[in-house]
Amino acid sequence: KQEVTQIPAALSVPEGENLVLNCSFTDSAIYNLQWFRQDPGKGLTSLLLIQSSQREQTSGRLNASLDKSSGRSTLYIAASQPGDSATYLCAVHTGNQFYFGTGTSLTVIP
Amino acid sequence: GAGVSQTPSNKVTEKGKYVELRCDPISGHTALYWYRQSLGQGPEFLIYFQGTGAADDSGLPNDRFFAVRPEGSVSTLKIQRTERGDSAVYLCASSSSGPVYGYTFGSGTRLTVV
């Protein structure tokens, strides 16, 4: 069974810092990997989708990388803002479902 | 519709009662998924529909849980004889057919069993 781990579980940074969130998975036979954002009491908002054949995807201040062979992905957030405060979830598509990590709770301090 | 719609947004029910949770996917999306998220955890897979049929229901925890999608669009998750441990946020997602597409999630239904 696919297992997804996210490190760190929580992160607090001052506004303006660049930061990296990490995701690792145990089974490299994946279709794709998706990063989501979740605000308290809300659903999931898709940030970036990386296909298994791709190495990275970029959207604005966000950049996600994928190293399928080593079972790792990173989400890089540049010039963090207080509005980036949320939980970030990594999900790996294997078989018929996405397997989720438990997320990284990010707080950006003004 | 423009997004995945879930109703109700909140549901409080008494232990032992029956509940139905509804999901209206993005128009044209043939794949529909139900997930359950407990506090502080990532979402866990319940069931996957491709069209009208349940292609994978391996995540349903027991036979109190059942889901249908009779016309290949709206889906209903049904929980019989609810227990306090069923309290969670139930998330629905839809996707275009094929594994290369990502998911679009709804805002979820927060179920509280008292």
Short mmCIF file of C-alpha atoms in Angstrom, two decimals:
data_model
loop_
_atom_site.label_atom_id
_atom_site.label_comp_id
_atom_site.label_asym_id
_atom_site.label_seq_id
_atom_site.Cartn_x
_atom_site.Cartn_y
_atom_site.Cartn_z
CA LYS A 1 0.00 0.00 0.00
CA GLN A 2 1.20 3.48 -0.86
CA GLU A 3 2.31 5.52 2.15
CA VAL A 4 2.80 9.27 1.99
CA THR A 5 4.77 11.24 4.55
CA GLN A 6 5.03 15.00 4.87
CA ILE A 7 7.76 16.83 6.74
CA PRO A 8 7.61 19.05 8.69
CA ALA A 9 4.20 18.65 10.31
CA ALA A 10 4.18 22.35 11.17
CA LEU A 11 6.22 25.33 10.08
CA SER A 12 6.24 28.97 11.18
CA VAL A 13 8.17 31.56 9.19
CA PRO A 14 8.35 35.36 9.00
CA GLU A 15 6.80 37.05 6.03
CA GLY A 16 9.03 37.23 2.98
CA GLU A 17 10.94 34.03 3.56
CA ASN A 18 11.30 31.32 0.94
CA LEU A 19 10.35 27.87 2.20
CA VAL A 20 10.25 24.23 1.18
CA LEU A 21 7.71 21.60 2.10
CA ASN A 22 8.63 17.96 1.68
CA CYS A 23 6.64 14.92 0.63
CA SER A 24 7.84 11.34 0.33
CA PHE A 25 6.06 8.23 -0.91
CA THR A 26 6.88 4.53 -0.83
CA ASP A 27 5.63 3.24 -4.20
CA SER A 28 7.13 4.89 -7.27
CA ALA A 29 4.46 3.46 -9.60
CA ILE A 30 2.42 6.63 -9.67
CA TYR A 31 0.32 8.36 -12.32
CA ASN A 32 0.81 11.82 -10.89
CA LEU A 33 1.20 13.86 -7.72
CA GLN A 34 -0.93 16.80 -6.66
CA TRP A 35 -0.34 19.49 -4.07
CA PHE A 36 -3.39 20.94 -2.31
CA ARG A 37 -4.03 23.77 0.07
CA GLN A 38 -6.63 23.49 2.84
CA ASP A 39 -7.82 26.40 4.93
CA PRO A 40 -9.39 25.68 8.33
CA GLY A 41 -12.86 24.19 7.97
CA LYS A 42 -12.67 24.27 4.18
CA GLY A 43 -12.23 21.84 1.32
CA LEU A 44 -9.10 21.26 -0.73
CA THR A 45 -7.84 23.68 -3.35
CA SER A 46 -5.56 22.27 -6.01
CA LEU A 47 -2.24 24.09 -6.35
CA LEU A 48 -0.13 22.06 -8.73
CA LEU A 49 -0.43 18.74 -10.57
CA ILE A 50 2.72 16.95 -11.74
CA GLN A 51 2.45 14.02 -14.12
CA SER A 52 4.76 11.05 -13.51
CA SER A 53 6.77 11.94 -16.63
CA GLN A 54 7.38 15.51 -15.46
CA ARG A 55 10.06 16.88 -13.17
CA GLU A 56 8.43 20.10 -12.03
CA GLN A 57 5.51 22.48 -12.32
CA THR A 58 5.32 26.18 -11.57
CA SER A 59 2.47 28.52 -10.78
CA GLY A 60 3.25 32.04 -9.65
CA ARG A 61 5.29 31.88 -6.46
CA LEU A 62 4.87 28.12 -6.22
CA ASN A 63 7.16 25.48 -7.68
CA ALA A 64 6.71 21.75 -7.21
CA SER A 65 9.29 19.15 -8.12
CA LEU A 66 9.00 15.40 -8.50
CA ASP A 67 11.69 12.73 -8.29
CA LYS A 68 9.73 9.58 -8.87
CA SER A 69 12.65 7.20 -8.57
CA SER A 70 13.49 8.38 -5.08
CA GLY A 71 9.86 8.84 -4.05
CA ARG A 72 10.10 12.54 -3.25
CA SER A 73 8.40 15.79 -4.06
CA THR A 74 8.98 19.30 -2.79
CA LEU A 75 6.78 22.36 -2.82
CA TYR A 76 8.76 25.58 -2.90
CA ILE A 77 7.00 28.80 -1.88
CA ALA A 78 8.83 32.01 -2.71
CA ALA A 79 8.46 35.27 -0.80
CA SER A 80 5.88 33.90 1.64
CA GLN A 81 2.89 36.04 2.65
CA PRO A 82 0.48 35.84 5.61
CA GLY A 83 -2.21 34.75 3.16
CA ASP A 84 -0.19 31.60 2.48
CA SER A 85 -1.00 30.38 6.00
CA ALA A 86 -2.87 27.10 5.59
CA THR A 87 -2.32 23.34 5.61
CA TYR A 88 -0.58 21.95 2.54
CA LEU A 89 -1.36 18.40 1.51
CA CYS A 90 0.54 16.17 -0.89
CA ALA A 91 -1.44 13.47 -2.71
CA VAL A 92 -0.05 10.66 -4.84
CA HIS A 93 -2.21 8.97 -7.48
CA THR A 94 -1.66 5.24 -7.46
CA GLY A 95 -4.15 2.73 -8.82
CA ASN A 96 -7.71 4.03 -8.39
CA GLN A 97 -7.10 6.63 -5.73
CA PHE A 98 -5.02 9.42 -4.35
CA TYR A 99 -3.11 8.69 -1.16
CA PHE A 100 -2.69 11.72 1.05
CA GLY A 101 -0.10 12.75 3.57
CA THR A 102 -1.19 14.28 6.87
CA GLY A 103 -0.12 17.73 5.70
CA THR A 104 2.17 20.55 6.74
CA SER A 105 0.55 23.36 8.71
CA LEU A 106 2.15 26.63 7.61
CA THR A 107 1.97 29.90 9.51
CA VAL A 108 3.46 33.03 7.94
CA ILE A 109 3.99 35.73 10.54
CA PRO A 110 3.50 39.34 9.40
CA GLY B 1 -21.66 23.44 -12.65
CA ALA B 2 -18.52 25.45 -12.15
CA GLY B 3 -17.28 23.39 -9.25
CA VAL B 4 -18.04 20.35 -7.12
CA SER B 5 -21.01 21.03 -4.88
CA GLN B 6 -21.66 19.16 -1.63
CA THR B 7 -24.77 19.38 0.50
CA PRO B 8 -25.39 19.85 3.31
CA SER B 9 -22.27 21.69 4.43
CA ASN B 10 -22.93 20.64 8.01
CA LYS B 11 -24.97 17.80 9.43
CA VAL B 12 -25.58 16.95 13.07
CA THR B 13 -27.34 13.67 13.73
CA GLU B 14 -28.05 11.41 16.65
CA LYS B 15 -26.28 8.12 17.10
CA GLY B 16 -28.15 5.36 15.31
CA LYS B 17 -29.80 7.59 12.73
CA TYR B 18 -29.49 7.34 8.95
CA VAL B 19 -27.87 10.14 6.92
CA GLU B 20 -27.41 10.96 3.26
CA LEU B 21 -24.69 13.20 1.90
CA ARG B 22 -24.92 14.56 -1.62
CA CYS B 23 -22.26 15.40 -4.18
CA ASP B 24 -22.86 17.20 -7.48
CA PRO B 25 -19.68 16.91 -9.60
CA ILE B 26 -18.38 19.16 -12.32
CA SER B 27 -20.46 18.75 -15.44
CA GLY B 28 -18.95 16.15 -17.76
CA HIS B 29 -16.64 14.60 -15.17
CA THR B 30 -17.12 10.85 -15.35
CA ALA B 31 -14.98 9.97 -12.34
CA LEU B 32 -16.25 10.71 -8.83
CA TYR B 33 -14.57 9.97 -5.52
CA TRP B 34 -15.58 10.07 -1.88
CA TYR B 35 -13.01 10.65 0.85
CA ARG B 36 -13.28 11.01 4.61
CA GLN B 37 -11.08 13.34 6.64
CA SER B 38 -10.77 13.09 10.41
CA LEU B 39 -9.37 15.95 12.46
CA GLY B 40 -5.65 16.43 11.91
CA GLN B 41 -5.45 13.72 9.27
CA GLY B 42 -5.22 13.61 5.51
CA PRO B 43 -8.26 12.48 3.53
CA GLU B 44 -8.80 8.72 3.28
CA PHE B 45 -10.31 7.04 0.24
CA LEU B 46 -13.80 5.57 0.50
CA ILE B 47 -15.11 4.83 -3.00
CA TYR B 48 -14.52 5.62 -6.67
CA PHE B 49 -17.16 5.76 -9.40
CA GLN B 50 -16.53 5.63 -13.11
CA GLY B 51 -19.83 6.59 -14.66
CA THR B 52 -22.66 4.88 -12.82
CA GLY B 53 -20.70 1.97 -11.41
CA ALA B 54 -18.52 1.73 -8.34
CA ALA B 55 -15.12 0.85 -9.79
CA ASP B 56 -13.47 0.57 -6.39
CA ASP B 57 -15.27 0.51 -3.03
CA SER B 58 -12.38 -0.94 -1.07
CA GLY B 59 -12.22 2.07 1.25
CA LEU B 60 -15.73 1.77 2.67
CA PRO B 61 -15.15 0.90 6.35
CA ASN B 62 -18.10 -1.47 6.80
CA ASP B 63 -21.51 -2.36 5.43
CA ARG B 64 -23.17 0.63 7.11
CA PHE B 65 -21.67 2.76 4.36
CA PHE B 66 -23.07 2.72 0.85
CA ALA B 67 -22.88 5.07 -2.11
CA VAL B 68 -24.78 5.37 -5.37
CA ARG B 69 -24.51 7.31 -8.59
CA PRO B 70 -27.55 6.17 -10.57
CA GLU B 71 -27.31 8.49 -13.56
CA GLY B 72 -23.57 8.99 -13.69
CA SER B 73 -23.72 12.50 -12.29
CA VAL B 74 -24.92 13.23 -8.73
CA SER B 75 -23.76 10.81 -6.05
CA THR B 76 -25.17 10.10 -2.61
CA LEU B 77 -23.18 8.64 0.27
CA LYS B 78 -25.47 6.83 2.70
CA ILE B 79 -24.59 5.93 6.26
CA GLN B 80 -26.86 3.69 8.29
CA ARG B 81 -26.96 3.39 12.08
CA THR B 82 -24.48 6.20 12.53
CA GLU B 83 -21.86 5.96 15.26
CA ARG B 84 -19.87 8.69 16.98
CA GLY B 85 -16.75 7.44 15.19
CA ASP B 86 -18.34 8.37 11.87
CA SER B 87 -17.93 12.05 12.74
CA ALA B 88 -15.61 13.57 10.13
CA VAL B 89 -15.57 15.75 7.06
CA TYR B 90 -16.75 13.86 4.00
CA LEU B 91 -15.16 15.15 0.81
CA CYS B 92 -16.24 14.54 -2.74
CA ALA B 93 -14.01 15.03 -5.78
CA SER B 94 -14.51 14.66 -9.50
CA SER B 95 -12.16 14.23 -12.41
CA SER B 96 -12.17 13.79 -16.14
CA SER B 97 -11.70 10.17 -17.10
CA GLY B 98 -8.18 8.81 -17.02
CA PRO B 99 -5.39 8.84 -14.42
CA VAL B 100 -3.55 11.82 -15.89
CA TYR B 101 -6.17 14.22 -14.62
CA GLY B 102 -6.13 15.72 -11.16
CA TYR B 103 -9.00 15.99 -8.76
CA THR B 104 -11.29 18.93 -8.03
CA PHE B 105 -12.68 18.76 -4.53
CA GLY B 106 -15.87 20.11 -3.07
CA SER B 107 -15.97 21.98 0.24
CA GLY B 108 -17.08 18.91 2.11
CA THR B 109 -19.85 17.94 4.52
CA ARG B 110 -18.97 18.09 8.20
CA LEU B 111 -20.84 15.25 9.88
CA THR B 112 -21.19 15.24 13.64
CA VAL B 113 -22.80 12.27 15.36
CA VAL B 114 -23.93 13.05 18.90
#
